[in-house]
């Protein structure tokens, strides 16, 4: 999937289809950014074409209030389980890693199922801090449907990608020409949720895979739609994505969760962009169980341009703190923490992604 | 295992117990024990080395801790010996002698120590280097994680090779496949449950480097240990204030190394090698050096991977397999496997 001959052919197609006006393609997926940057793909894009990451990093968009809730619950004596990067995201007072250093029992797990199995083997309260988009949500739902132990509860911080894509388009200065839609989210949700973007905003949406050639191919499809003036949802990753998505996974989500308005760090509240437990599952709500309310935390750090980076209105190098005071070892904003975040990825590959 | 089979505080106390440990379990393992008039057997306060008639003496020291201490393809002993001798080799120095400092945790199994000592002896035998001095200390239970080994190597070079005397036009060579040691260690960590036959490449490379030196035109050498190829290329580019441009497709990497790397989300270019060197040569000698390397079993996969330019001073550029281009950065720290 990284055949240089086919890549060169796609590069020629891209060059041929490139218009003479600026084209801003936005993707919402850390894996896309990692592939583009790691393989140096921006080299194949002619000047007017740029590709930016939007809110593609679940760690980065987790609001401060959710981190704060997790810290509070961990400090009340629960075993707090979450994905590794989450422990390093700054909250109002501290990170989960700092809470752990202070004696709280914070554990890094690879899946929701691992948290459930920890709960089955202890009498203590175990809390799973569930973050992620449509790809990880079914797994959280699955453990709650599979006779969960009573000492298990969940801080639900799962989010939905299509409402965030709509929110970006509603920003007056978005300049977005097209969306490169995320392959693995699309495996779950299929094509239908993207239909409003071509219909209501006239924006092409092409679902793309994660190999270098997949991405170049998807970009070529986008440019062809722009040239032909026929914006629509197009599947550039048919070997993995079915038009209807994964119905079983959709049902899991549907059974356990219902949509609700949530805050995205750096972006603000987006209608129906998050999930909360349905009434039948309320007993697994960790916030209720531990009496932790979601008071508002400070969502931005002074000087940090994460809000612009997360909305694809800036690239990491536009931020004066990038690589100076903000580094992965000493992150100022959440976009430097998550390995799927633009600032972190650009840092690791030298901060000048078009060579 | 009885208490007799374990290291105790008495073994480090300098008395009869220690004497027995040294004589019965350590000294006899080494076939060569002297590099001059006073050698290891004298158990004197120091050892002597007969001075070479010409050239420069080169000295290097390194302390080794590794987890696990026994790993596929080697152990901490082989690593401690080869690591230091390889530091000499990439300075262009023929090794004359090695010293060995052992720090052991109380309770360390004697059988494990014997295995480790015999690995060190094996490396020294492979390239005919004597062990000439040593030291053993025992620390209390819990004060140390089992074992730490320090080795000092003394060598002689006709003209020591630095790691930075390179300029645009020069050619960059690696002496073999990249990432074997680091990936083998990651793969054998129990939490990943990875079944693989992958082995560390840990080996003394002086015999290989000696051939390359004989071919002439070598400007700089470095062994890509911690931080891997990425770190070493960045150090070289930074020190010489030049650009090193390498071609991903030309870098020899074994398939299992690639596979485990992509599984864990760790680039083979950022993990340690323990039996390889990066060699920068003058352009007109590159082919001769490559031929010399490939003629030796340790160098059969040697390859030209790139060149020195001046496009972005201090930076390393990677031409990616698919035809893209990006910076190859200094790795941040020890590679951490991907978590979600
Ligand atoms: S470089 Fe750091 S401070 Fe700047 S936008 Fe990125 S995360 Fe925020």
XYZ file of C-alpha atoms and ligand atoms in Angstrom:
703
model
C 0.000 0.000 0.000
C 2.925 2.349 -0.364
C 3.930 1.520 -3.907
C 5.840 4.569 -5.169
C 4.805 3.978 -8.784
C 1.100 4.071 -7.968
C 1.702 7.019 -5.657
C 3.396 8.924 -8.460
C 0.470 8.141 -10.772
C -2.000 9.441 -8.186
C 0.179 12.521 -7.712
C -0.104 13.235 -11.448
C -3.886 12.829 -11.271
C -4.013 15.171 -8.293
C -1.905 17.737 -10.133
C -4.145 17.502 -13.188
C -7.334 17.976 -11.131
C -5.978 20.784 -8.955
C -7.854 24.038 -9.589
C -6.237 27.474 -9.523
C -8.082 28.554 -6.378
C -7.231 27.468 -2.796
C -8.655 24.118 -1.738
C -8.869 23.404 1.962
C -9.514 19.745 2.688
C -10.268 18.935 6.320
C -10.035 15.496 7.846
C -11.156 14.624 11.361
C -8.930 11.731 12.181
C -5.594 11.453 13.949
C -4.710 8.376 11.954
C -5.145 10.319 8.716
C -2.862 13.051 10.008
C -0.303 10.500 11.167
C -0.237 8.796 7.763
C -0.076 12.073 5.860
C 2.727 13.420 8.021
C 4.656 10.209 8.571
C 4.757 9.420 4.866
C 5.408 13.006 3.862
C 2.337 13.016 1.611
C 1.934 16.809 1.562
C 4.813 16.737 -0.870
C 2.388 15.368 -3.464
C -0.072 18.244 -3.100
C 0.257 21.249 -5.402
C 0.347 24.675 -3.759
C -3.386 25.537 -3.739
C -4.297 22.266 -1.988
C -3.927 21.991 1.747
C -5.050 19.244 4.116
C -5.719 20.049 7.767
C -6.755 18.070 10.797
C -9.909 19.207 12.553
C -11.293 17.741 15.785
C -9.855 14.300 15.101
C -8.268 13.558 18.432
C -10.672 12.293 21.095
C -8.184 13.003 23.857
C -7.845 16.652 22.821
C -11.537 17.424 22.630
C -12.348 15.936 26.022
C -13.482 18.958 28.028
C -11.740 20.031 31.208
C -14.877 19.279 33.249
C -14.663 15.604 32.291
C -10.996 15.412 33.281
C -11.860 17.171 36.535
C -14.655 14.686 37.229
C -12.277 11.782 36.625
C -9.669 13.312 38.938
C -12.261 13.857 41.678
C -13.609 10.329 41.406
C -10.099 8.859 41.432
C -9.299 10.852 44.555
C -12.424 9.497 46.227
C -10.758 6.086 46.191
C -12.099 4.414 43.045
C -9.874 2.544 40.619
C -9.987 4.892 37.640
C -9.293 3.160 34.308
C -8.649 5.018 31.084
C -6.490 5.119 27.953
C -2.868 6.127 28.422
C -2.915 9.567 26.839
C -5.832 10.668 28.988
C -3.642 10.607 32.074
C -1.557 13.470 30.718
C -4.278 15.910 29.657
C -4.335 18.972 31.877
C -7.463 19.453 34.008
C -8.300 22.554 36.023
C -6.160 21.528 38.955
C -4.188 18.555 37.754
C -3.818 15.701 35.323
C -4.812 12.142 36.156
C -1.110 11.315 36.209
C -0.613 13.920 38.938
C -3.544 12.470 40.864
C -1.889 9.086 40.603
C 1.420 10.471 41.859
C -0.608 11.868 44.738
C -1.841 8.395 45.680
C -4.957 7.889 43.537
C -5.348 4.529 41.812
C -5.318 5.485 38.123
C -4.751 2.630 35.696
C -4.081 2.607 31.986
C -6.182 0.087 30.088
C -6.319 -0.870 26.436
C -10.076 -1.387 26.301
C -13.338 -1.025 28.197
C -13.360 -4.807 28.578
C -10.124 -4.630 30.545
C -11.744 -2.230 33.005
C -14.686 -4.628 33.379
C -12.353 -7.494 34.099
C -10.531 -5.433 36.734
C -13.930 -4.792 38.334
C -14.765 -8.507 38.336
C -11.611 -9.214 40.301
C -11.953 -6.675 43.080
C -14.480 -5.489 45.628
C -13.462 -1.882 45.118
C -15.324 0.560 42.886
C -13.932 0.587 39.348
C -14.644 3.503 37.010
C -14.032 3.447 33.277
C -13.412 6.883 31.783
C -14.795 6.254 28.310
C -13.518 8.603 25.634
C -13.485 8.249 21.891
C -15.680 8.517 18.832
C -18.019 6.001 17.189
C -15.155 3.509 16.986
C -14.670 2.999 20.728
C -18.234 3.691 21.889
C -19.631 0.261 20.868
C -17.060 -1.394 23.139
C -18.172 0.677 26.118
C -21.772 -0.155 25.271
C -20.923 -3.845 24.990
C -19.560 -4.100 28.532
C -22.681 -2.433 29.923
C -24.880 -4.920 28.053
C -22.863 -7.928 29.131
C -23.982 -8.369 32.743
C -21.598 -5.755 34.136
C -20.358 -6.148 37.736
C -22.092 -3.853 40.219
C -18.879 -2.157 41.252
C -18.298 -0.897 37.709
C -19.404 2.516 36.495
C -18.532 4.762 33.581
C -17.690 8.417 33.017
C -19.193 8.773 29.566
C -17.215 11.194 27.435
C -17.912 9.596 24.068
C -18.538 11.899 21.154
C -20.021 11.795 17.670
C -18.086 12.946 14.641
C -20.783 14.155 12.186
C -22.188 16.879 14.515
C -18.657 18.234 14.972
C -18.178 18.302 11.197
C -21.396 20.318 10.944
C -20.256 22.677 13.701
C -17.057 23.455 11.803
C -19.052 24.282 8.680
C -21.201 26.643 10.717
C -18.168 28.717 11.688
C -18.266 31.851 9.516
C -14.573 31.757 8.557
C -14.211 28.020 8.008
C -13.126 28.161 4.319
C -13.624 24.380 4.132
C -13.748 23.072 0.565
C -14.223 19.382 1.325
C -14.155 16.716 3.996
C -11.936 13.675 3.950
C -14.121 11.482 6.166
C -12.523 9.040 8.608
C -12.312 5.400 7.564
C -12.822 3.643 10.857
C -15.616 5.880 12.106
C -17.288 5.280 8.735
C -16.922 1.511 9.130
C -19.369 1.914 12.021
C -21.698 4.693 10.863
C -21.663 4.148 7.086
C -22.294 6.899 4.525
C -25.684 8.262 5.488
C -24.691 10.593 8.379
C -22.522 12.645 5.970
C -25.303 13.382 3.462
C -26.206 16.812 4.929
C -22.781 18.229 4.027
C -23.031 17.986 0.246
C -26.780 18.675 0.370
C -26.856 21.647 2.732
C -23.348 23.064 2.425
C -22.295 21.963 -1.059
C -19.236 20.237 0.368
C -17.788 17.006 -1.094
C -17.283 14.213 1.423
C -14.978 11.337 0.539
C -14.411 8.473 2.969
C -10.734 7.580 3.018
C -8.654 4.660 4.279
C -5.391 4.952 6.145
C -2.668 3.737 3.844
C -0.772 6.412 1.939
C -2.340 5.362 -1.359
C -5.846 5.375 0.188
C -5.386 8.982 1.199
C -3.952 10.134 -2.124
C -6.823 8.349 -3.858
C -9.421 10.022 -1.628
C -7.858 13.431 -2.284
C -8.003 12.772 -6.023
C -11.709 11.879 -5.693
C -12.333 15.111 -3.781
C -10.595 17.212 -6.413
C -12.586 15.524 -9.156
C -15.857 16.290 -7.375
C -14.768 19.906 -6.991
C -13.828 20.105 -10.649
C -17.088 18.498 -11.803
C -19.125 20.570 -9.370
C -20.971 17.492 -8.129
C -20.531 17.387 -4.361
C -21.695 14.098 -2.849
C -20.747 11.416 -0.345
C -18.285 9.097 -2.016
C -16.725 5.965 -0.577
C -13.004 5.878 -1.287
C -12.490 3.006 1.127
C -14.962 0.360 -0.066
C -12.812 -2.564 1.057
C -13.696 -1.693 4.663
C -16.700 0.621 4.641
C -20.179 -0.563 3.706
C -22.783 2.075 2.788
C -24.945 1.124 5.767
C -22.010 0.781 8.151
C -21.958 -1.777 10.934
C -25.568 -2.175 12.028
C -24.712 -4.348 15.014
C -22.331 -1.721 16.429
C -24.906 1.008 15.759
C -27.470 -0.998 17.727
C -25.109 -1.422 20.662
C -24.638 2.344 20.864
C -28.353 2.943 20.399
C -29.352 0.500 23.144
C -27.138 2.040 25.808
C -26.743 5.691 24.903
C -28.763 8.627 23.682
C -27.465 11.822 22.047
C -26.987 14.918 24.145
C -25.316 18.319 23.825
C -21.720 18.210 25.010
C -18.771 20.543 25.197
C -15.793 19.908 22.934
C -12.621 21.337 24.338
C -11.545 24.287 22.265
C -14.795 24.357 20.278
C -17.580 24.714 22.804
C -20.970 23.084 23.127
C -22.218 21.273 20.027
C -25.862 20.127 19.846
C -26.383 16.360 20.026
C -22.668 15.701 19.591
C -22.184 13.520 22.653
C -23.765 10.601 24.362
C -25.301 9.951 27.730
C -26.543 6.752 29.339
C -30.189 5.882 28.772
C -32.338 5.710 31.895
C -32.051 1.905 32.113
C -28.289 2.285 32.486
C -28.199 5.296 34.792
C -26.999 3.125 37.686
C -23.648 2.867 35.869
C -23.177 6.628 35.721
C -20.008 7.245 37.719
C -20.724 10.948 38.235
C -24.039 10.169 39.897
C -22.591 7.320 41.910
C -19.814 9.493 43.320
C -21.844 12.678 43.547
C -19.511 14.574 41.221
C -21.254 17.299 39.290
C -20.000 18.688 36.035
C -19.163 22.237 36.946
C -17.457 24.131 34.213
C -13.707 24.058 33.927
C -11.541 26.509 32.058
C -11.486 25.119 28.522
C -8.582 26.985 27.066
C -5.074 27.714 28.136
C -3.840 31.297 27.600
C -1.738 31.516 24.456
C -2.672 28.036 23.245
C -4.167 27.992 19.769
C -5.783 24.586 20.182
C -9.255 26.072 19.534
C -8.067 27.173 16.092
C -6.120 23.967 15.464
C -9.085 21.797 16.451
C -11.359 23.708 14.103
C -8.858 23.539 11.237
C -8.412 27.296 11.184
C -4.736 27.088 12.080
C -1.923 24.595 11.816
C 0.377 23.873 14.752
C 3.198 26.015 13.380
C 0.864 29.037 13.578
C 1.027 28.769 17.373
C 3.870 30.742 18.957
C 4.176 28.157 21.727
C 4.688 25.250 19.308
C 8.079 23.617 19.932
C 9.140 26.523 22.141
C 7.285 26.176 25.417
C 4.891 23.493 24.233
C 6.398 20.053 23.625
C 5.125 16.497 24.108
C 7.197 16.171 27.267
C 5.794 19.423 28.586
C 2.472 19.990 26.839
C 0.716 23.325 27.275
C -2.463 22.405 25.431
C -4.267 19.121 24.808
C -3.286 19.072 21.116
C 0.283 18.362 22.184
C -0.759 15.478 24.454
C -2.744 13.118 22.270
C -0.702 11.077 19.826
C -3.579 11.602 17.393
C -3.447 15.362 17.700
C -2.024 17.701 15.100
C 0.484 19.475 17.360
C 1.854 16.221 18.728
C 2.116 14.609 15.288
C 3.729 17.645 13.685
C 6.165 17.868 16.569
C 7.245 14.266 16.157
C 7.892 14.761 12.473
C 9.783 17.979 12.712
C 7.064 20.613 12.485
C 7.433 21.302 8.790
C 5.266 18.734 7.132
C 5.669 19.871 3.556
C 9.242 19.301 2.399
C 17.219 -23.258 45.035
C 19.113 -23.210 48.338
C 20.534 -20.094 49.887
C 23.951 -21.339 48.781
C 22.950 -20.765 45.178
C 22.215 -17.097 45.637
C 24.268 -13.977 45.942
C 24.487 -12.814 49.559
C 25.878 -9.684 51.165
C 28.949 -11.745 52.110
C 29.824 -12.146 48.418
C 30.462 -8.442 48.256
C 32.271 -8.123 51.548
C 35.780 -8.663 50.237
C 36.463 -11.789 52.304
C 36.808 -15.469 51.575
C 33.276 -15.720 50.137
C 34.062 -13.076 47.591
C 37.387 -14.652 46.784
C 35.637 -17.946 46.101
C 32.973 -16.273 43.950
C 35.650 -14.649 41.854
C 37.905 -17.672 41.540
C 35.209 -20.299 41.013
C 32.557 -18.453 39.099
C 34.135 -15.570 37.301
C 37.862 -15.671 36.596
C 37.963 -19.179 35.184
C 35.349 -18.307 32.568
C 37.733 -15.973 30.778
C 40.389 -17.561 28.629
C 42.416 -14.371 28.132
C 43.133 -12.457 31.339
C 46.071 -10.219 30.656
C 47.142 -7.444 28.300
C 50.541 -6.790 29.873
C 52.764 -7.652 32.801
C 50.075 -7.548 35.508
C 46.769 -9.139 34.585
C 43.520 -10.234 36.149
C 44.967 -13.323 37.892
C 47.215 -11.163 40.028
C 44.090 -9.720 41.690
C 46.214 -6.651 42.255
C 44.861 -3.146 42.623
C 45.065 -2.606 38.893
C 46.195 -4.183 35.651
C 48.786 -3.070 33.126
C 48.519 -2.802 29.356
C 51.574 -2.960 27.172
C 51.656 0.291 25.252
C 51.115 0.050 21.536
C 54.013 1.428 19.543
C 51.887 3.826 17.551
C 48.400 5.211 17.238
C 46.046 6.670 19.801
C 44.658 4.971 22.875
C 40.872 5.065 22.979
C 38.899 4.504 26.153
C 35.160 4.189 26.666
C 32.895 3.139 29.498
C 29.273 2.141 29.675
C 26.894 0.883 32.354
C 24.227 -1.593 31.405
C 20.828 -2.367 32.785
C 18.261 -4.133 30.647
C 14.847 -5.700 31.051
C 14.567 -8.608 30.732
C 18.165 -9.594 31.553
C 17.853 -12.692 29.362
C 16.281 -11.954 25.998
C 16.027 -13.703 22.616
C 19.473 -13.619 21.056
C 21.442 -12.574 24.124
C 21.549 -11.344 27.671
C 22.830 -8.454 29.716
C 26.321 -9.957 29.709
C 26.632 -10.154 25.954
C 25.161 -6.675 25.747
C 27.599 -5.230 28.291
C 30.629 -6.679 26.532
C 29.580 -6.070 22.924
C 28.196 -2.615 23.688
C 31.462 -1.255 25.023
C 33.638 -3.011 22.449
C 31.395 -1.609 19.711
C 31.887 1.890 21.059
C 35.602 1.305 20.578
C 35.020 -0.182 17.120
C 33.115 2.848 15.830
C 35.988 5.016 17.053
C 38.097 2.920 14.700
C 39.890 1.287 17.627
C 41.089 -2.281 17.857
C 40.132 -3.465 21.348
C 43.064 -4.220 23.685
C 41.286 -5.018 26.939
C 38.029 -4.853 28.864
C 37.242 -4.310 32.539
C 34.122 -5.556 34.271
C 32.238 -4.004 37.177
C 29.367 -6.076 38.541
C 26.734 -4.786 40.909
C 24.452 -7.538 42.138
C 21.321 -7.548 44.197
C 21.353 -9.765 47.246
C 19.558 -12.994 46.368
C 20.564 -12.953 42.691
C 20.799 -16.592 41.547
C 24.332 -17.806 41.117
C 23.237 -19.823 38.076
C 22.078 -16.638 36.337
C 25.356 -14.940 37.165
C 27.252 -17.860 35.681
C 25.230 -17.638 32.478
C 25.889 -13.930 32.226
C 29.595 -14.250 32.913
C 29.935 -16.953 30.307
C 28.191 -14.699 27.748
C 30.702 -11.941 28.453
C 33.539 -14.437 28.102
C 32.007 -15.669 24.858
C 32.082 -12.179 23.331
C 35.680 -11.614 24.420
C 36.710 -14.968 22.956
C 34.960 -14.163 19.693
C 37.303 -11.273 19.063
C 40.247 -12.276 21.232
C 40.155 -9.602 23.900
C 41.323 -10.175 27.481
C 39.447 -9.212 30.619
C 42.045 -7.478 32.747
C 40.342 -5.976 35.788
C 37.071 -6.113 37.593
C 35.029 -5.300 40.627
C 32.040 -6.836 42.354
C 29.616 -5.170 44.712
C 26.496 -6.546 46.348
C 23.570 -4.332 47.258
C 20.731 -5.162 49.595
C 17.497 -6.730 48.449
C 15.367 -4.090 46.750
C 18.219 -1.571 46.461
C 18.864 -2.628 42.877
C 16.879 -4.455 40.226
C 18.925 -7.673 40.114
C 22.056 -6.686 38.215
C 23.909 -3.767 36.700
C 27.097 -4.157 34.729
C 29.731 -1.564 33.929
C 32.399 -2.275 31.369
C 35.326 -0.131 30.306
C 37.061 -0.801 27.040
C 40.564 0.228 26.041
C 41.568 0.152 22.411
C 44.086 1.533 19.990
C 43.372 3.341 16.751
C 45.779 4.296 14.021
C 43.696 7.419 13.694
C 40.520 7.577 15.787
C 37.331 8.120 13.763
C 34.945 10.757 15.110
C 31.217 10.833 14.524
C 31.005 14.189 12.826
C 33.717 14.817 10.237
C 31.258 14.667 7.359
C 30.420 17.024 4.534
C 27.943 17.312 1.649
C 28.452 14.643 -0.970
C 29.447 11.929 1.508
C 27.608 8.618 1.464
C 25.739 7.018 4.390
C 25.929 3.257 4.911
C 24.387 0.946 7.503
C 26.143 -2.345 8.167
C 22.971 -4.427 8.373
C 19.300 -4.676 9.287
C 17.895 -2.005 11.570
C 15.760 -2.333 14.689
C 16.372 -5.998 15.564
C 17.514 -5.543 19.163
C 14.909 -3.011 20.235
C 12.013 -4.808 18.579
C 13.102 -8.214 19.939
C 13.099 -6.760 23.445
C 9.726 -5.096 23.011
C 8.283 -8.291 21.534
C 9.389 -10.448 24.455
C 7.822 -8.174 27.054
C 5.118 -10.302 28.561
C 2.295 -7.793 28.326
C 2.280 -8.000 24.523
C 2.107 -11.806 24.262
C 3.817 -11.709 20.880
C 5.037 -14.982 19.455
C 8.069 -14.302 17.330
C 11.400 -15.804 16.475
C 12.932 -12.356 16.316
C 16.327 -12.121 18.005
C 18.523 -9.301 19.157
C 21.435 -8.527 16.865
C 23.807 -8.036 19.809
C 27.335 -8.841 18.583
C 30.840 -7.394 18.647
C 31.368 -5.653 15.315
C 35.095 -4.923 15.376
C 35.930 -7.669 12.827
C 33.454 -6.066 10.445
C 34.561 -2.503 11.092
C 38.191 -3.510 10.655
C 37.449 -4.591 7.087
C 35.586 -1.395 6.339
C 38.490 0.688 7.661
C 40.861 -1.241 5.433
C 38.779 -0.250 2.408
C 39.528 3.399 3.217
C 37.639 6.670 2.925
C 35.699 6.393 6.186
C 34.843 9.805 7.595
C 32.605 9.015 10.548
C 31.095 6.053 12.350
C 28.557 5.602 15.081
C 26.657 2.675 16.565
C 22.894 3.202 16.518
C 22.052 1.991 20.024
C 19.549 3.889 22.164
C 17.280 6.037 19.992
C 18.172 3.890 17.005
C 19.107 5.017 13.533
C 16.983 8.162 13.874
C 18.930 9.398 16.895
C 22.340 8.638 15.423
C 21.648 10.346 12.103
C 20.342 13.407 13.933
C 23.422 13.543 16.149
C 25.698 13.318 13.155
C 23.769 15.945 11.181
C 23.595 18.232 14.202
C 27.267 18.029 15.125
C 28.472 18.553 11.566
C 25.715 21.083 10.766
C 24.834 19.299 7.547
C 21.711 17.577 6.228
C 21.540 13.820 6.047
C 19.026 12.576 3.539
C 18.135 8.900 3.681
C 15.869 6.786 1.551
C 13.399 4.694 3.551
C 13.162 2.028 0.845
C 16.929 1.405 1.045
C 17.071 0.882 4.809
C 17.317 -2.863 5.463
C 14.632 -3.950 7.933
C 13.560 -7.513 8.620
C 9.879 -8.290 8.039
C 9.166 -9.328 11.664
C 10.748 -6.083 12.855
C 8.482 -4.167 10.510
C 5.482 -6.205 11.604
C 5.992 -5.783 15.323
C 6.779 -2.121 14.801
C 3.504 -1.457 13.046
C 1.610 -3.520 15.612
C 3.025 -1.495 18.487
C 3.096 1.787 16.594
C 6.855 2.098 17.007
C 9.190 2.890 14.141
C 12.103 0.451 13.724
C 14.216 3.524 13.036
C 13.855 4.652 16.652
C 14.763 1.483 18.528
C 18.168 0.187 19.550
C 20.598 -1.872 17.525
C 23.455 -3.675 19.275
C 25.425 -5.127 16.389
C 25.334 -2.443 13.739
C 27.175 0.686 12.687
C 26.339 3.729 10.618
C 29.314 4.566 8.427
C 29.776 7.747 6.423
C 32.310 7.526 3.629
C 33.761 9.719 0.938
C 31.665 9.226 -2.216
C 34.435 7.540 -4.194
C 35.054 4.909 -1.494
C 31.435 4.000 -0.746
C 31.291 0.997 -3.057
C 34.597 -0.393 -1.793
C 33.465 -0.056 1.828
C 30.120 -1.668 0.997
C 31.867 -4.588 -0.713
C 34.181 -5.062 2.265
C 31.244 -5.063 4.663
C 29.163 -7.489 2.634
C 32.052 -9.954 2.498
C 31.699 -10.500 6.266
C 28.721 -12.470 7.679
C 27.795 -9.612 10.056
C 27.681 -7.219 7.109
C 25.823 -9.258 4.514
C 22.817 -6.908 4.616
C 24.911 -3.727 4.525
C 23.403 -1.021 2.338
C 23.905 2.521 1.143
C 20.926 4.369 2.600
C 21.545 7.993 1.774
C 23.837 10.946 1.428
C 24.978 14.124 3.084
C 23.593 17.389 1.664
C 23.193 20.960 2.868
C 19.491 21.641 2.274
C 18.458 21.921 5.956
C 21.579 22.099 8.145
C 21.327 19.979 11.274
C 18.287 18.078 10.039
C 17.685 14.567 8.750
C 15.295 14.082 5.834
C 13.574 10.799 5.141
C 12.454 10.049 1.608
C 9.487 7.830 2.450
C 8.775 4.561 0.698
C 5.735 5.940 -1.069
C 7.775 8.857 -2.428
C 6.960 11.515 0.150
C 9.480 13.461 2.143
C 9.641 14.449 5.778
C 12.024 15.185 8.584
C 13.258 12.231 10.568
C 13.327 13.610 14.080
C 15.343 12.721 17.125
C 13.136 10.276 19.075
C 11.570 11.876 22.146
C 12.472 9.248 24.667
C 12.069 5.548 25.074
C 9.458 4.447 22.585
C 6.084 3.762 24.169
C 3.732 1.342 22.487
C 0.531 2.767 21.066
C -2.327 2.505 23.524
C -5.522 3.085 21.602
S 1.455 23.993 20.187
Fe 0.698 23.611 22.259
S -0.083 25.563 22.936
Fe 0.088 25.690 20.707
S -1.896 25.036 19.903
Fe -0.645 23.221 20.023
S -1.106 22.336 22.026
Fe -1.834 24.460 22.074
